[in-house]
Amino acid sequence: MAGVAEAHVIVSGRVQGVWFRGTTQRAASAAGVRGWVRNLPDRRVEAVLQGERAAVEIVIEFMRTGPPGSAVIDCVVSWRPVGERYHGFDIRY
C-alpha cells in the first residue's frame, strides 16, 4: 500500500461514555481513514488509523481534543508499518 500510513493511538482521560468512539468513527470516515476504535477495560480508548498520512493526522488531531463532554489528558501516537489492510472504519467491542 504505497503512500499509506498507519498509527496506533491510545487516548486517556474522560474518553468513555462521551461518544468518543462514534465521533472518532465519523471523523475517520470523513477523512477517508480506515481502521478501528475501541474502549479498553482501563477506561482508555485505543485506535488503529490507516490512510494517507495527512488524513490520519487530521483524525489524530480530533482525538487529541475529542467530542464535547470529553477531557483528553494524553494521546499517545505510535507510527508503525502498515499491517492488516482495513476496509472502512469500525467500532470494536
JSON list of C-alpha atoms in Angstrom, two decimals:
[
{"chain": "A", "resi": 1, "resn": "MET", "atom": "CA", "xyz": [0.00, 0.00, 0.00]},
{"chain": "A", "resi": 2, "resn": "ALA", "atom": "CA", "xyz": [2.23, 2.79, -1.23]},
{"chain": "A", "resi": 3, "resn": "GLY", "atom": "CA", "xyz": [1.55, 6.16, 0.36]},
{"chain": "A", "resi": 4, "resn": "VAL", "atom": "CA", "xyz": [-0.43, 4.63, 3.21]},
{"chain": "A", "resi": 5, "resn": "ALA", "atom": "CA", "xyz": [0.50, 5.32, 6.82]},
{"chain": "A", "resi": 6, "resn": "GLU", "atom": "CA", "xyz": [-0.64, 3.56, 9.98]},
{"chain": "A", "resi": 7, "resn": "ALA", "atom": "CA", "xyz": [-0.86, 4.93, 13.50]},
{"chain": "A", "resi": 8, "resn": "HIS", "atom": "CA", "xyz": [-1.70, 3.20, 16.78]},
{"chain": "A", "resi": 9, "resn": "VAL", "atom": "CA", "xyz": [-3.34, 5.67, 19.17]},
{"chain": "A", "resi": 10, "resn": "ILE", "atom": "CA", "xyz": [-4.10, 5.42, 22.90]},
{"chain": "A", "resi": 11, "resn": "VAL", "atom": "CA", "xyz": [-6.18, 8.20, 24.45]},
{"chain": "A", "resi": 12, "resn": "SER", "atom": "CA", "xyz": [-6.67, 8.67, 28.18]},
{"chain": "A", "resi": 13, "resn": "GLY", "atom": "CA", "xyz": [-8.83, 10.96, 30.27]},
{"chain": "A", "resi": 14, "resn": "ARG", "atom": "CA", "xyz": [-12.62, 11.18, 30.28]},
{"chain": "A", "resi": 15, "resn": "VAL", "atom": "CA", "xyz": [-12.98, 9.38, 26.95]},
{"chain": "A", "resi": 16, "resn": "GLN", "atom": "CA", "xyz": [-15.60, 6.72, 27.66]},
{"chain": "A", "resi": 17, "resn": "GLY", "atom": "CA", "xyz": [-19.29, 7.42, 27.96]},
{"chain": "A", "resi": 18, "resn": "VAL", "atom": "CA", "xyz": [-18.96, 10.62, 25.91]},
{"chain": "A", "resi": 19, "resn": "TRP", "atom": "CA", "xyz": [-19.45, 9.15, 22.41]},
{"chain": "A", "resi": 20, "resn": "PHE", "atom": "CA", "xyz": [-15.70, 9.28, 21.74]},
{"chain": "A", "resi": 21, "resn": "ARG", "atom": "CA", "xyz": [-15.69, 6.15, 19.55]},
{"chain": "A", "resi": 22, "resn": "GLY", "atom": "CA", "xyz": [-18.66, 7.27, 17.47]},
{"chain": "A", "resi": 23, "resn": "THR", "atom": "CA", "xyz": [-17.26, 10.71, 16.78]},
{"chain": "A", "resi": 24, "resn": "THR", "atom": "CA", "xyz": [-13.84, 9.23, 16.01]},
{"chain": "A", "resi": 25, "resn": "GLN", "atom": "CA", "xyz": [-15.51, 6.91, 13.51]},
{"chain": "A", "resi": 26, "resn": "ARG", "atom": "CA", "xyz": [-17.28, 9.89, 11.94]},
{"chain": "A", "resi": 27, "resn": "ALA", "atom": "CA", "xyz": [-14.03, 11.91, 11.74]},
{"chain": "A", "resi": 28, "resn": "ALA", "atom": "CA", "xyz": [-12.16, 8.96, 10.23]},
{"chain": "A", "resi": 29, "resn": "SER", "atom": "CA", "xyz": [-14.84, 8.26, 7.64]},
{"chain": "A", "resi": 30, "resn": "ALA", "atom": "CA", "xyz": [-14.95, 11.95, 6.65]},
{"chain": "A", "resi": 31, "resn": "ALA", "atom": "CA", "xyz": [-11.14, 11.95, 6.22]},
{"chain": "A", "resi": 32, "resn": "GLY", "atom": "CA", "xyz": [-11.09, 8.68, 4.26]},
{"chain": "A", "resi": 33, "resn": "VAL", "atom": "CA", "xyz": [-9.21, 6.89, 7.05]},
{"chain": "A", "resi": 34, "resn": "ARG", "atom": "CA", "xyz": [-9.71, 3.18, 7.65]},
{"chain": "A", "resi": 35, "resn": "GLY", "atom": "CA", "xyz": [-9.19, 1.12, 10.80]},
{"chain": "A", "resi": 36, "resn": "TRP", "atom": "CA", "xyz": [-10.96, 0.73, 14.12]},
{"chain": "A", "resi": 37, "resn": "VAL", "atom": "CA", "xyz": [-11.53, 2.21, 17.58]},
{"chain": "A", "resi": 38, "resn": "ARG", "atom": "CA", "xyz": [-12.45, 0.53, 20.87]},
{"chain": "A", "resi": 39, "resn": "ASN", "atom": "CA", "xyz": [-12.78, 1.11, 24.60]},
{"chain": "A", "resi": 40, "resn": "LEU", "atom": "CA", "xyz": [-10.20, -0.53, 26.84]},
{"chain": "A", "resi": 41, "resn": "PRO", "atom": "CA", "xyz": [-11.03, -2.01, 30.25]},
{"chain": "A", "resi": 42, "resn": "ASP", "atom": "CA", "xyz": [-8.83, 0.63, 31.95]},
{"chain": "A", "resi": 43, "resn": "ARG", "atom": "CA", "xyz": [-11.11, 3.44, 30.62]},
{"chain": "A", "resi": 44, "resn": "ARG", "atom": "CA", "xyz": [-8.75, 4.48, 27.80]},
{"chain": "A", "resi": 45, "resn": "VAL", "atom": "CA", "xyz": [-9.60, 4.39, 24.09]},
{"chain": "A", "resi": 46, "resn": "GLU", "atom": "CA", "xyz": [-7.43, 2.59, 21.53]},
{"chain": "A", "resi": 47, "resn": "ALA", "atom": "CA", "xyz": [-7.47, 3.07, 17.76]},
{"chain": "A", "resi": 48, "resn": "VAL", "atom": "CA", "xyz": [-5.62, 1.98, 14.65]},
{"chain": "A", "resi": 49, "resn": "LEU", "atom": "CA", "xyz": [-5.78, 4.55, 11.85]},
{"chain": "A", "resi": 50, "resn": "GLN", "atom": "CA", "xyz": [-4.75, 3.78, 8.29]},
{"chain": "A", "resi": 51, "resn": "GLY", "atom": "CA", "xyz": [-4.69, 6.00, 5.23]},
{"chain": "A", "resi": 52, "resn": "GLU", "atom": "CA", "xyz": [-2.82, 8.89, 3.68]},
{"chain": "A", "resi": 53, "resn": "ARG", "atom": "CA", "xyz": [-0.61, 10.37, 6.40]},
{"chain": "A", "resi": 54, "resn": "ALA", "atom": "CA", "xyz": [-2.20, 13.82, 6.20]},
{"chain": "A", "resi": 55, "resn": "ALA", "atom": "CA", "xyz": [-5.67, 12.28, 6.62]},
{"chain": "A", "resi": 56, "resn": "VAL", "atom": "CA", "xyz": [-4.52, 10.15, 9.56]},
{"chain": "A", "resi": 57, "resn": "GLU", "atom": "CA", "xyz": [-3.04, 13.27, 11.19]},
{"chain": "A", "resi": 58, "resn": "ILE", "atom": "CA", "xyz": [-6.43, 15.03, 10.87]},
{"chain": "A", "resi": 59, "resn": "VAL", "atom": "CA", "xyz": [-8.10, 12.21, 12.81]},
{"chain": "A", "resi": 60, "resn": "ILE", "atom": "CA", "xyz": [-5.32, 12.23, 15.42]},
{"chain": "A", "resi": 61, "resn": "GLU", "atom": "CA", "xyz": [-5.86, 15.97, 15.93]},
{"chain": "A", "resi": 62, "resn": "PHE", "atom": "CA", "xyz": [-9.57, 15.31, 16.50]},
{"chain": "A", "resi": 63, "resn": "MET", "atom": "CA", "xyz": [-8.70, 12.58, 19.02]},
{"chain": "A", "resi": 64, "resn": "ARG", "atom": "CA", "xyz": [-6.39, 14.96, 20.93]},
{"chain": "A", "resi": 65, "resn": "THR", "atom": "CA", "xyz": [-9.46, 17.08, 21.73]},
{"chain": "A", "resi": 66, "resn": "GLY", "atom": "CA", "xyz": [-12.37, 14.65, 21.44]},
{"chain": "A", "resi": 67, "resn": "PRO", "atom": "CA", "xyz": [-16.09, 15.43, 21.36]},
{"chain": "A", "resi": 68, "resn": "PRO", "atom": "CA", "xyz": [-17.93, 17.77, 23.73]},
{"chain": "A", "resi": 69, "resn": "GLY", "atom": "CA", "xyz": [-18.04, 16.25, 27.20]},
{"chain": "A", "resi": 70, "resn": "SER", "atom": "CA", "xyz": [-14.68, 14.53, 26.86]},
{"chain": "A", "resi": 71, "resn": "ALA", "atom": "CA", "xyz": [-11.50, 15.60, 28.63]},
{"chain": "A", "resi": 72, "resn": "VAL", "atom": "CA", "xyz": [-8.40, 14.21, 26.94]},
{"chain": "A", "resi": 73, "resn": "ILE", "atom": "CA", "xyz": [-5.41, 14.02, 29.27]},
{"chain": "A", "resi": 74, "resn": "ASP", "atom": "CA", "xyz": [-2.99, 12.19, 26.97]},
{"chain": "A", "resi": 75, "resn": "CYS", "atom": "CA", "xyz": [-2.89, 10.98, 23.37]},
{"chain": "A", "resi": 76, "resn": "VAL", "atom": "CA", "xyz": [0.00, 8.64, 22.58]},
{"chain": "A", "resi": 77, "resn": "VAL", "atom": "CA", "xyz": [0.63, 8.05, 18.88]},
{"chain": "A", "resi": 78, "resn": "SER", "atom": "CA", "xyz": [2.91, 5.33, 17.52]},
{"chain": "A", "resi": 79, "resn": "TRP", "atom": "CA", "xyz": [3.56, 5.30, 13.79]},
{"chain": "A", "resi": 80, "resn": "ARG", "atom": "CA", "xyz": [4.21, 1.80, 12.51]},
{"chain": "A", "resi": 81, "resn": "PRO", "atom": "CA", "xyz": [4.46, -0.16, 9.26]},
{"chain": "A", "resi": 82, "resn": "VAL", "atom": "CA", "xyz": [1.11, -0.91, 7.65]},
{"chain": "A", "resi": 83, "resn": "GLY", "atom": "CA", "xyz": [-0.15, -4.26, 8.90]},
{"chain": "A", "resi": 84, "resn": "GLU", "atom": "CA", "xyz": [-3.56, -5.72, 8.21]},
{"chain": "A", "resi": 85, "resn": "ARG", "atom": "CA", "xyz": [-5.37, -3.80, 5.47]},
{"chain": "A", "resi": 86, "resn": "TYR", "atom": "CA", "xyz": [-8.68, -2.39, 6.70]},
{"chain": "A", "resi": 87, "resn": "HIS", "atom": "CA", "xyz": [-11.77, -1.57, 4.67]},
{"chain": "A", "resi": 88, "resn": "GLY", "atom": "CA", "xyz": [-13.89, 1.08, 6.33]},
{"chain": "A", "resi": 89, "resn": "PHE", "atom": "CA", "xyz": [-13.69, 2.20, 9.93]},
{"chain": "A", "resi": 90, "resn": "ASP", "atom": "CA", "xyz": [-15.22, 0.05, 12.67]},
{"chain": "A", "resi": 91, "resn": "ILE", "atom": "CA", "xyz": [-16.11, 0.42, 16.31]},
{"chain": "A", "resi": 92, "resn": "ARG", "atom": "CA", "xyz": [-14.89, -2.72, 18.04]},
{"chain": "A", "resi": 93, "resn": "TYR", "atom": "CA", "xyz": [-16.44, -4.15, 21.18]}
]
